[in-house]
Tab-separated table of N, CA and C in Angstrom:
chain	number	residue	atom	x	y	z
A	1	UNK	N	-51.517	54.926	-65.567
A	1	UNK	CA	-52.884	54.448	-65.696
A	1	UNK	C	-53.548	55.146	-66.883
A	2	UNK	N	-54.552	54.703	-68.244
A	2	UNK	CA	-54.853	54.962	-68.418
A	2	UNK	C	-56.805	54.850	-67.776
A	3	UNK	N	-57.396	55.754	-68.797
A	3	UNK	CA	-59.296	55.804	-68.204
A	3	UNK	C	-59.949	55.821	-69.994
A	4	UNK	N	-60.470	55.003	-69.905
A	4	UNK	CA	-61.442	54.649	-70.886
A	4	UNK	C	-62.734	54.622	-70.625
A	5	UNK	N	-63.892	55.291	-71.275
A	5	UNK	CA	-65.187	55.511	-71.397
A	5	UNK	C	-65.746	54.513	-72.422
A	6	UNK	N	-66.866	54.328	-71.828
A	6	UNK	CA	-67.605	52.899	-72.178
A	6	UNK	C	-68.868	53.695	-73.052
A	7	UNK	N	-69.505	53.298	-73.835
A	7	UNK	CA	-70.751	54.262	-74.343
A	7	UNK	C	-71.686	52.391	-73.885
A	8	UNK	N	-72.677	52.029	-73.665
A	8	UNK	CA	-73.234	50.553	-73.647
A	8	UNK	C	-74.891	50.954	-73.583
A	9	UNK	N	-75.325	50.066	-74.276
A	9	UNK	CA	-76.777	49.767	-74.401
A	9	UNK	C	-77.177	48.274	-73.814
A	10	UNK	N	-78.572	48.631	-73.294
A	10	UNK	CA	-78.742	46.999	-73.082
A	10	UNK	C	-80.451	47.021	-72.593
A	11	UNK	N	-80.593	45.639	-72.922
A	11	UNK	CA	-82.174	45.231	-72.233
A	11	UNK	C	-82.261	44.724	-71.250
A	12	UNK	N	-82.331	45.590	-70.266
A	12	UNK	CA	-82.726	45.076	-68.325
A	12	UNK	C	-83.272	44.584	-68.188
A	13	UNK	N	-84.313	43.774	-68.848
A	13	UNK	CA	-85.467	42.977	-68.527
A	13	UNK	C	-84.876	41.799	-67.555
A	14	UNK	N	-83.718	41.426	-67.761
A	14	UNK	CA	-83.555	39.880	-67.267
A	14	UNK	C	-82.078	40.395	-66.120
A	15	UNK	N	-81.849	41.497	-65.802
A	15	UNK	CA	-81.270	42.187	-65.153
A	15	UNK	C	-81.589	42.201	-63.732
A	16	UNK	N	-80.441	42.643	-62.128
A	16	UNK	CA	-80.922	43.205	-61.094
A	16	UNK	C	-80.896	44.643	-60.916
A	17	UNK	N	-80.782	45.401	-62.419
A	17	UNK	CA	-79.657	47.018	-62.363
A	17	UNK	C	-78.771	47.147	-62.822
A	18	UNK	N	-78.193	48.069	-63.029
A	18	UNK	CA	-76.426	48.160	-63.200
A	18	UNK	C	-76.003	47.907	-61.976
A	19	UNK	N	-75.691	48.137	-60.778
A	19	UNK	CA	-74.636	48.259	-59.915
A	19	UNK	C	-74.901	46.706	-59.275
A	20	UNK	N	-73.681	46.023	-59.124
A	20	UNK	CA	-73.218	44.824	-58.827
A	20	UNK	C	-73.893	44.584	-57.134
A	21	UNK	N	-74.699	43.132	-57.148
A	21	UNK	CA	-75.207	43.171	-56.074
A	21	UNK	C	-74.821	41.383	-55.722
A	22	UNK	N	-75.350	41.366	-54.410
A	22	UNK	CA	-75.125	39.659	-54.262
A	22	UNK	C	-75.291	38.854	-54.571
A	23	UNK	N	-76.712	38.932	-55.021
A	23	UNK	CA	-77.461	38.118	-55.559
A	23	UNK	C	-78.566	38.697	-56.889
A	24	UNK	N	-77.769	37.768	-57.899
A	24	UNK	CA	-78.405	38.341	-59.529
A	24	UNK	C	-77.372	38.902	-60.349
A	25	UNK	N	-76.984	38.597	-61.525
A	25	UNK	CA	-76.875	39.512	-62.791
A	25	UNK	C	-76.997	40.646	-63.059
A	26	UNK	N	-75.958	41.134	-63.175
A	26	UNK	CA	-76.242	42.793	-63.265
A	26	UNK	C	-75.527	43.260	-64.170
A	27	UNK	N	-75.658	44.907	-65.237
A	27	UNK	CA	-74.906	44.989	-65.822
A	27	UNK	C	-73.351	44.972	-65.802
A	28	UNK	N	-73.227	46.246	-64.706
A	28	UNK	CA	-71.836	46.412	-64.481
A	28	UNK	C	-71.289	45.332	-64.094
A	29	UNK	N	-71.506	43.941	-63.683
A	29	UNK	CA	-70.925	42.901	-62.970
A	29	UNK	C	-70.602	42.343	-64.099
A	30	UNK	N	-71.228	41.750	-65.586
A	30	UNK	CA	-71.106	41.145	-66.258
A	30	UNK	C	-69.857	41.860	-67.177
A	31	UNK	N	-70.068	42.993	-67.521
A	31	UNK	CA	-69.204	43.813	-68.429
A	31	UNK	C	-67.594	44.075	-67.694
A	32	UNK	N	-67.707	43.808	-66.552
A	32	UNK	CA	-66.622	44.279	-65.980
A	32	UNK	C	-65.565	42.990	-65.438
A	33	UNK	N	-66.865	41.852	-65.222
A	33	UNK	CA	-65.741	40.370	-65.325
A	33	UNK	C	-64.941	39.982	-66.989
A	34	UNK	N	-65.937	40.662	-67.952
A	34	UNK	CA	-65.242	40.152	-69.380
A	34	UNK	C	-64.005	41.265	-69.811
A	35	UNK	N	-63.904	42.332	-69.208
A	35	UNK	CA	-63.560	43.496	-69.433
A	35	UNK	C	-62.015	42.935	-68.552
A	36	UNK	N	-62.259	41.756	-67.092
A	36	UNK	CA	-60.963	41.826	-66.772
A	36	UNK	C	-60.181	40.258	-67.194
A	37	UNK	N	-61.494	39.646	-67.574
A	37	UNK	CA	-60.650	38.678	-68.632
A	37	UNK	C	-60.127	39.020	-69.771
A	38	UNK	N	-60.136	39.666	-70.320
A	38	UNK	CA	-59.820	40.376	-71.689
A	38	UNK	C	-58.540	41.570	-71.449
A	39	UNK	N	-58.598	41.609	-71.010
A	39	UNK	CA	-57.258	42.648	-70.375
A	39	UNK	C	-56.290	42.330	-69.285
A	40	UNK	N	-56.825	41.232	-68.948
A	40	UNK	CA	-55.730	40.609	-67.957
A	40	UNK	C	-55.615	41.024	-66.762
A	41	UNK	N	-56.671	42.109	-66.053
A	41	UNK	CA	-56.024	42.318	-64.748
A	41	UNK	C	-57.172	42.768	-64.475
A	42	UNK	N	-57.581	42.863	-63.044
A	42	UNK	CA	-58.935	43.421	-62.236
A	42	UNK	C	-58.885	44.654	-62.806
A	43	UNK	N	-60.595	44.925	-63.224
A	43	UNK	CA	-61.084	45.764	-63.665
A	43	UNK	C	-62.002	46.315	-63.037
A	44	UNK	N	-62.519	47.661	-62.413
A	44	UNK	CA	-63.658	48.431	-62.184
A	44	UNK	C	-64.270	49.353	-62.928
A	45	UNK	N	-65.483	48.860	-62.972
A	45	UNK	CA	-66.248	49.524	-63.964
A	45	UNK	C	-67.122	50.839	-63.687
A	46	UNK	N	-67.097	51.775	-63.417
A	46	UNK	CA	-67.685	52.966	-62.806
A	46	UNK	C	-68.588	53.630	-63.635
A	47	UNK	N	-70.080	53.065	-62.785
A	47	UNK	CA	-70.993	54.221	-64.145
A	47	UNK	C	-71.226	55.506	-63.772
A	48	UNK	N	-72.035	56.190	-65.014
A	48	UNK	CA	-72.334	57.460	-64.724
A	48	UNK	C	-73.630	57.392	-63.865
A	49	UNK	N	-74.340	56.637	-64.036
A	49	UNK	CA	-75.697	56.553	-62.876
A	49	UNK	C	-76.148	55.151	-62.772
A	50	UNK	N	-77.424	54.447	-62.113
A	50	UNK	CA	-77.433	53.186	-62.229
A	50	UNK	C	-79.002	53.063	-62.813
A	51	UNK	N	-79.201	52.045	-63.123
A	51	UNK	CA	-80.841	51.389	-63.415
A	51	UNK	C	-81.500	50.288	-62.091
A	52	UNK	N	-82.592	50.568	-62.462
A	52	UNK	CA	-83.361	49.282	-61.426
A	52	UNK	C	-83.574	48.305	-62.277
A	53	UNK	N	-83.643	47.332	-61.615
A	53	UNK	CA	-83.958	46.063	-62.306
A	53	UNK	C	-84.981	45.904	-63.541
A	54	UNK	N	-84.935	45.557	-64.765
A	54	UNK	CA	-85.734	46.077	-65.398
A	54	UNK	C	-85.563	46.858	-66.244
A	55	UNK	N	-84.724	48.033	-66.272
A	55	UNK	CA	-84.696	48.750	-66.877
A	55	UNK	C	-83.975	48.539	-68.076
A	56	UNK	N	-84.029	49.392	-69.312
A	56	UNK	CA	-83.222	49.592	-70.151
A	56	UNK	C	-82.563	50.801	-70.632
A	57	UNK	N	-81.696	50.508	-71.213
A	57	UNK	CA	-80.541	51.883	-71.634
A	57	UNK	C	-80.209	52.037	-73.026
A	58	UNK	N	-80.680	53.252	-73.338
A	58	UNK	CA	-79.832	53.670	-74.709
A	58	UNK	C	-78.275	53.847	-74.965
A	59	UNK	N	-77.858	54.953	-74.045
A	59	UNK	CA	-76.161	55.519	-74.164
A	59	UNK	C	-75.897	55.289	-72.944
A	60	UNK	N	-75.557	54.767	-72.108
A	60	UNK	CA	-74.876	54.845	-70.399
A	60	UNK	C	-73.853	54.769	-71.012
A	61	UNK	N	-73.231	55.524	-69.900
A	61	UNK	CA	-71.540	55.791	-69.710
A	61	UNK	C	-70.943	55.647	-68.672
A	62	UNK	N	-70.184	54.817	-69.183
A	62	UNK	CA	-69.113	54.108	-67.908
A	62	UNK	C	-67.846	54.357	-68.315
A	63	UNK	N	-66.863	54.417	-67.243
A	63	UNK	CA	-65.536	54.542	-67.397
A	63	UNK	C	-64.756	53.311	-66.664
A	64	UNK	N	-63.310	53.086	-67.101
A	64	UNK	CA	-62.588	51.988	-66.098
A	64	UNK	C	-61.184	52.704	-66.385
A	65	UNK	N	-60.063	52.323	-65.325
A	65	UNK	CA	-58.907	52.680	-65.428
A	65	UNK	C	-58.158	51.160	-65.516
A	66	UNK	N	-56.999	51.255	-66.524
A	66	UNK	CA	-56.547	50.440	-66.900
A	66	UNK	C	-54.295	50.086	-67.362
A	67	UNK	N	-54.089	49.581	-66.525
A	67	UNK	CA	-52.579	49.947	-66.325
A	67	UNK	C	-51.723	49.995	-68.133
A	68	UNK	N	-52.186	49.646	-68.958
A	68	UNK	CA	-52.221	49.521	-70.046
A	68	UNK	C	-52.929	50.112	-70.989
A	69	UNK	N	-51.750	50.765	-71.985
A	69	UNK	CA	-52.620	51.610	-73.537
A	69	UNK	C	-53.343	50.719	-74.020
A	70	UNK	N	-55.009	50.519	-73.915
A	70	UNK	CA	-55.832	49.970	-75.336
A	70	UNK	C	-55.000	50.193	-76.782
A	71	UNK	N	-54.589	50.216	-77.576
A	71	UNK	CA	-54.385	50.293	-78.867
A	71	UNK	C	-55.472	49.886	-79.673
A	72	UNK	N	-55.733	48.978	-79.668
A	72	UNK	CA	-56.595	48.272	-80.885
A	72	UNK	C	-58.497	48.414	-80.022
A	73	UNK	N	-58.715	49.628	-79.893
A	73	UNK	CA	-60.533	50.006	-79.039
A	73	UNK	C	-60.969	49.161	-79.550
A	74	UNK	N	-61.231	49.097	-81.026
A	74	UNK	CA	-62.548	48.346	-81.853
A	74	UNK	C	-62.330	46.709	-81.860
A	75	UNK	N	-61.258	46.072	-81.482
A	75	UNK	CA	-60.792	45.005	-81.182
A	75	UNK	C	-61.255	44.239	-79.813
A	76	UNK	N	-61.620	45.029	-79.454
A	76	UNK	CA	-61.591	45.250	-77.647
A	76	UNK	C	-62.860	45.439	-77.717
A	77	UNK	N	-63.836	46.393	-78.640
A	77	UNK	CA	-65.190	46.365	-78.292
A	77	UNK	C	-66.250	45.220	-78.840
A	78	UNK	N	-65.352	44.391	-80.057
A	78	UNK	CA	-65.847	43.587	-80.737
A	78	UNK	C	-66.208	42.355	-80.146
A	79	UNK	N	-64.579	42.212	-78.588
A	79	UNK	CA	-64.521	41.312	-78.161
A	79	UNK	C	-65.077	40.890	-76.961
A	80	UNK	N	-65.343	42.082	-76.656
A	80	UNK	CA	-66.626	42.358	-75.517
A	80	UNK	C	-67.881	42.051	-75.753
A	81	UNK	N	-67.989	42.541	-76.959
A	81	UNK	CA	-70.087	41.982	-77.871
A	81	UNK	C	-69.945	41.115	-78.235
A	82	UNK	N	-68.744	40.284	-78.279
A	82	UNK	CA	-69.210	38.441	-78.635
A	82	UNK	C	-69.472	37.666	-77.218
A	83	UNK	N	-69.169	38.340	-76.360
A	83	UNK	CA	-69.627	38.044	-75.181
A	83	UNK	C	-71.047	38.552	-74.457
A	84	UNK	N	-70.784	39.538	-74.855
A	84	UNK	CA	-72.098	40.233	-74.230
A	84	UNK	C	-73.479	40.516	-74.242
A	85	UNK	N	-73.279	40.581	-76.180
A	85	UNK	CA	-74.867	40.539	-76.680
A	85	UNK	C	-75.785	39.073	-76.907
A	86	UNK	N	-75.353	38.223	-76.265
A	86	UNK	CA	-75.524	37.070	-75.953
A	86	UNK	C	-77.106	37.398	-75.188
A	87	UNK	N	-76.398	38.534	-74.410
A	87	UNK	CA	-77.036	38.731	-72.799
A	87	UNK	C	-77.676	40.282	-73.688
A	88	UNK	N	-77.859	40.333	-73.979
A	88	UNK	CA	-78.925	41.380	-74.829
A	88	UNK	C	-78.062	43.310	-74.107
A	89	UNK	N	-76.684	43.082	-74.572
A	89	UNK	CA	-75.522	43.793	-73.711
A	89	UNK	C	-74.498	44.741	-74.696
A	90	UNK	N	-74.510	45.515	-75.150
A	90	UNK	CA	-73.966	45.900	-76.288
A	90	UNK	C	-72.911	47.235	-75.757
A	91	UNK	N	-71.876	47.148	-76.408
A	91	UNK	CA	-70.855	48.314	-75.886
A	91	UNK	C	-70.659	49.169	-77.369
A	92	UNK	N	-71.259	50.203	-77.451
A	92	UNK	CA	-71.025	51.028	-78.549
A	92	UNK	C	-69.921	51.964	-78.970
A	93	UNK	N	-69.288	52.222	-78.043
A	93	UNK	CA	-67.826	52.779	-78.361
A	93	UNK	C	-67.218	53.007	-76.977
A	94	UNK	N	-65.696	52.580	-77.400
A	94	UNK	CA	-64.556	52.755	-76.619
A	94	UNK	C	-63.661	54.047	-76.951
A	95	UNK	N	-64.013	54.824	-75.505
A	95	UNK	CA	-62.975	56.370	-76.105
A	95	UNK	C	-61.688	56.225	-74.970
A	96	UNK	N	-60.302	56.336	-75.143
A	96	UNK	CA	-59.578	56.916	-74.595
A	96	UNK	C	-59.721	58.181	-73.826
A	97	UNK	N	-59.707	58.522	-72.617
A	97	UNK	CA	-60.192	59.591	-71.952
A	97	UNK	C	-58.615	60.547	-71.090
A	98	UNK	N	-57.720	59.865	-71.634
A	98	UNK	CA	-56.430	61.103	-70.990
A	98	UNK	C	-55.377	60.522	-71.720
């Protein structure tokens, strides 16, 4: 397994929070369905803390574990913000973490 750290910014305004709920849009829900289309296999996205609805974020940090070496990060983060900043959702860097 590898663990990759997420650095992400975003505007909560149109948000329920980060942490994935039943009902509504949320960060971690959105980043983490494109995160397992893009990599091919269920993905969990684990933040370092969460937001309320509304809110916005400069640096949050999230991590995911992933059965596969990333090689190409900036490939991977590019391909995430053509998806994401759509949704006012931005992933600022991908670090390898072991």
């Amino acid at each position: 397994m590898f663990r990759y750290q997420l650095l992400i910014e975003y505007v909560g305004t149109n948000f329920r929070g980060w942490q994935i709920q039943k009902k509504g849009s949320t960060i971690q829900g959105l980043i983490q369905q494109n995160l397992t289309k893009l990599l091919k296999e269920k993905i969990i996205l684990n933040g370092s803390g969460r937001t309320d609805a509304g809110v916005h974020a400069h640096a949050q940090s999230a991590h995911f574990d992933c059965k596969k070496k990333i090689i190409l990060k900036d490939k991977l983060k590019n391909s995430l913000n053509y998806f994401l900043n759509k949704k006012k959702i931005s992933i600022l860097k991908i670090k390898k973490k072991n």
